[in-house]
């Protein structure tokens, strides 16, 4: 791997799995201590299956959750089963970064007692403003969504990748995306829709945030299956002059 990081889109369907994609899941890899380190960013419904097209599940080193809506985290329940009941024996816990309630919410989702919950399979770590995760320095910034939700700024070497998570328009997103080499931004809504505030972005709003942040490349994600991709692209062109594309499952980007 010659780039600082490689991003693989495992799933990019917004809000629920679509016919061609699981919900949100991104694999971010970088060289670390003589091998490739694998960080999963979000693990939405359906993603654990598609993930096996791109990596052995045993090779996942850590998980980062933007927030606890099911389309971003619920396949951690399935990953728990894989780690706990694997025929080769239980696997040592790996770090899972996320909102403060992550351990309790996932235990509840699987109908487990809160202790131990999934703590023997995952080492739950609430987001701090910054943390070192293998080769990645990750800054987590609260954004504008109905639940505790974070945008993530991930740096390795001199390169920077930023993921919006789910968010409505906010200047905080511009700050966290400042000068990013690649900005993976949600574009769930269309300008022609009757969109509630403080939930999601349109392509035009994603493009506006990306323009103000001065990002190098814009990648759009989290389009629900009912949304016309060409409308999102047309919306985005009204506010963003640079290179952008709507991501597809299986796409890889060297950053
Ligand atoms: Zn979502
Ligand atoms: Zn959400």
PDB file of N, CA, C and O and ligand atoms in Angstrom, residues 67-72 145-147 149 166-167 199-200 222, ligand 2:
ATOM      1  N   UNK A  67     -22.618   6.865  15.723  1.00  0.00           N
ATOM      2  CA  UNK A  67     -23.769   7.016  16.614  1.00  0.00           C
ATOM      3  C   UNK A  67     -24.522   5.700  16.676  1.00  0.00           C
ATOM      4  O   UNK A  67     -24.134   4.727  16.014  1.00  0.00           O
ATOM      5  N   UNK A  68     -25.577   5.658  17.491  1.00  0.00           N
ATOM      6  CA  UNK A  68     -26.209   4.380  17.808  1.00  0.00           C
ATOM      7  C   UNK A  68     -27.536   4.144  17.089  1.00  0.00           C
ATOM      8  O   UNK A  68     -28.310   3.284  17.508  1.00  0.00           O
ATOM      9  N   UNK A  69     -27.802   4.841  16.012  1.00  0.00           N
ATOM     10  CA  UNK A  69     -28.916   4.426  15.160  1.00  0.00           C
ATOM     11  C   UNK A  69     -28.559   3.095  14.515  1.00  0.00           C
ATOM     12  O   UNK A  69     -27.393   2.839  14.187  1.00  0.00           O
ATOM     13  N   UNK A  70     -29.602   2.243  14.326  1.00  0.00           N
ATOM     14  CA  UNK A  70     -29.307   0.863  13.912  1.00  0.00           C
ATOM     15  C   UNK A  70     -28.590   0.789  12.575  1.00  0.00           C
ATOM     16  O   UNK A  70     -27.808  -0.129  12.338  1.00  0.00           O
ATOM     17  N   UNK A  71     -28.819   1.756  11.698  1.00  0.00           N
ATOM     18  CA  UNK A  71     -28.163   1.689  10.391  1.00  0.00           C
ATOM     19  C   UNK A  71     -26.678   2.022  10.473  1.00  0.00           C
ATOM     20  O   UNK A  71     -25.984   2.033   9.450  1.00  0.00           O
ATOM     21  N   UNK A  72     -26.171   2.248  11.693  1.00  0.00           N
ATOM     22  CA  UNK A  72     -24.745   2.530  11.885  1.00  0.00           C
ATOM     23  C   UNK A  72     -24.068   1.582  12.871  1.00  0.00           C
ATOM     24  O   UNK A  72     -22.848   1.597  12.983  1.00  0.00           O
ATOM     25  N   UNK A 145     -27.683  15.942  15.140  1.00  0.00           N
ATOM     26  CA  UNK A 145     -28.517  14.795  14.819  1.00  0.00           C
ATOM     27  C   UNK A 145     -29.381  14.551  16.057  1.00  0.00           C
ATOM     28  O   UNK A 145     -29.005  14.997  17.132  1.00  0.00           O
ATOM     29  N   UNK A 146     -30.511  13.856  15.949  1.00  0.00           N
ATOM     30  CA  UNK A 146     -31.384  13.727  17.132  1.00  0.00           C
ATOM     31  C   UNK A 146     -30.783  12.936  18.289  1.00  0.00           C
ATOM     32  O   UNK A 146     -31.351  12.938  19.383  1.00  0.00           O
ATOM     33  N   UNK A 147     -29.692  12.237  18.068  1.00  0.00           N
ATOM     34  CA  UNK A 147     -29.029  11.484  19.141  1.00  0.00           C
ATOM     35  C   UNK A 147     -27.565  11.916  19.214  1.00  0.00           C
ATOM     36  O   UNK A 147     -27.090  12.669  18.367  1.00  0.00           O
ATOM     37  N   UNK A 149     -24.211  12.042  18.286  1.00  0.00           N
ATOM     38  CA  UNK A 149     -23.633  11.632  16.999  1.00  0.00           C
ATOM     39  C   UNK A 149     -22.359  12.427  16.731  1.00  0.00           C
ATOM     40  O   UNK A 149     -22.269  13.607  17.076  1.00  0.00           O
ATOM     41  N   UNK A 166     -23.979  11.049  10.564  1.00  0.00           N
ATOM     42  CA  UNK A 166     -25.275  11.641  10.207  1.00  0.00           C
ATOM     43  C   UNK A 166     -25.373  13.005  10.881  1.00  0.00           C
ATOM     44  O   UNK A 166     -25.162  13.122  12.092  1.00  0.00           O
ATOM     45  N   UNK A 167     -25.748  14.018  10.116  1.00  0.00           N
ATOM     46  CA  UNK A 167     -25.854  15.352  10.707  1.00  0.00           C
ATOM     47  C   UNK A 167     -26.674  16.292   9.830  1.00  0.00           C
ATOM     48  O   UNK A 167     -26.688  16.140   8.601  1.00  0.00           O
ATOM     49  N   UNK A 199     -31.326  16.959  11.151  1.00  0.00           N
ATOM     50  CA  UNK A 199     -31.267  15.498  10.985  1.00  0.00           C
ATOM     51  C   UNK A 199     -30.220  15.100   9.946  1.00  0.00           C
ATOM     52  O   UNK A 199     -29.286  14.357  10.239  1.00  0.00           O
ATOM     53  N   UNK A 200     -30.404  15.599   8.704  1.00  0.00           N
ATOM     54  CA  UNK A 200     -29.554  15.181   7.587  1.00  0.00           C
ATOM     55  C   UNK A 200     -29.238  16.375   6.692  1.00  0.00           C
ATOM     56  O   UNK A 200     -29.807  17.462   6.842  1.00  0.00           O
ATOM     57  N   UNK A 222     -24.813   7.670   2.180  1.00  0.00           N
ATOM     58  CA  UNK A 222     -26.030   7.625   2.990  1.00  0.00           C
ATOM     59  C   UNK A 222     -27.270   8.053   2.198  1.00  0.00           C
ATOM     60  O   UNK A 222     -28.195   8.642   2.747  1.00  0.00           O
TER      61      UNK A 222
HETATM   62 ZN1  LIG B   2     -28.720   8.545  12.307  1.00  0.00          ZN
END
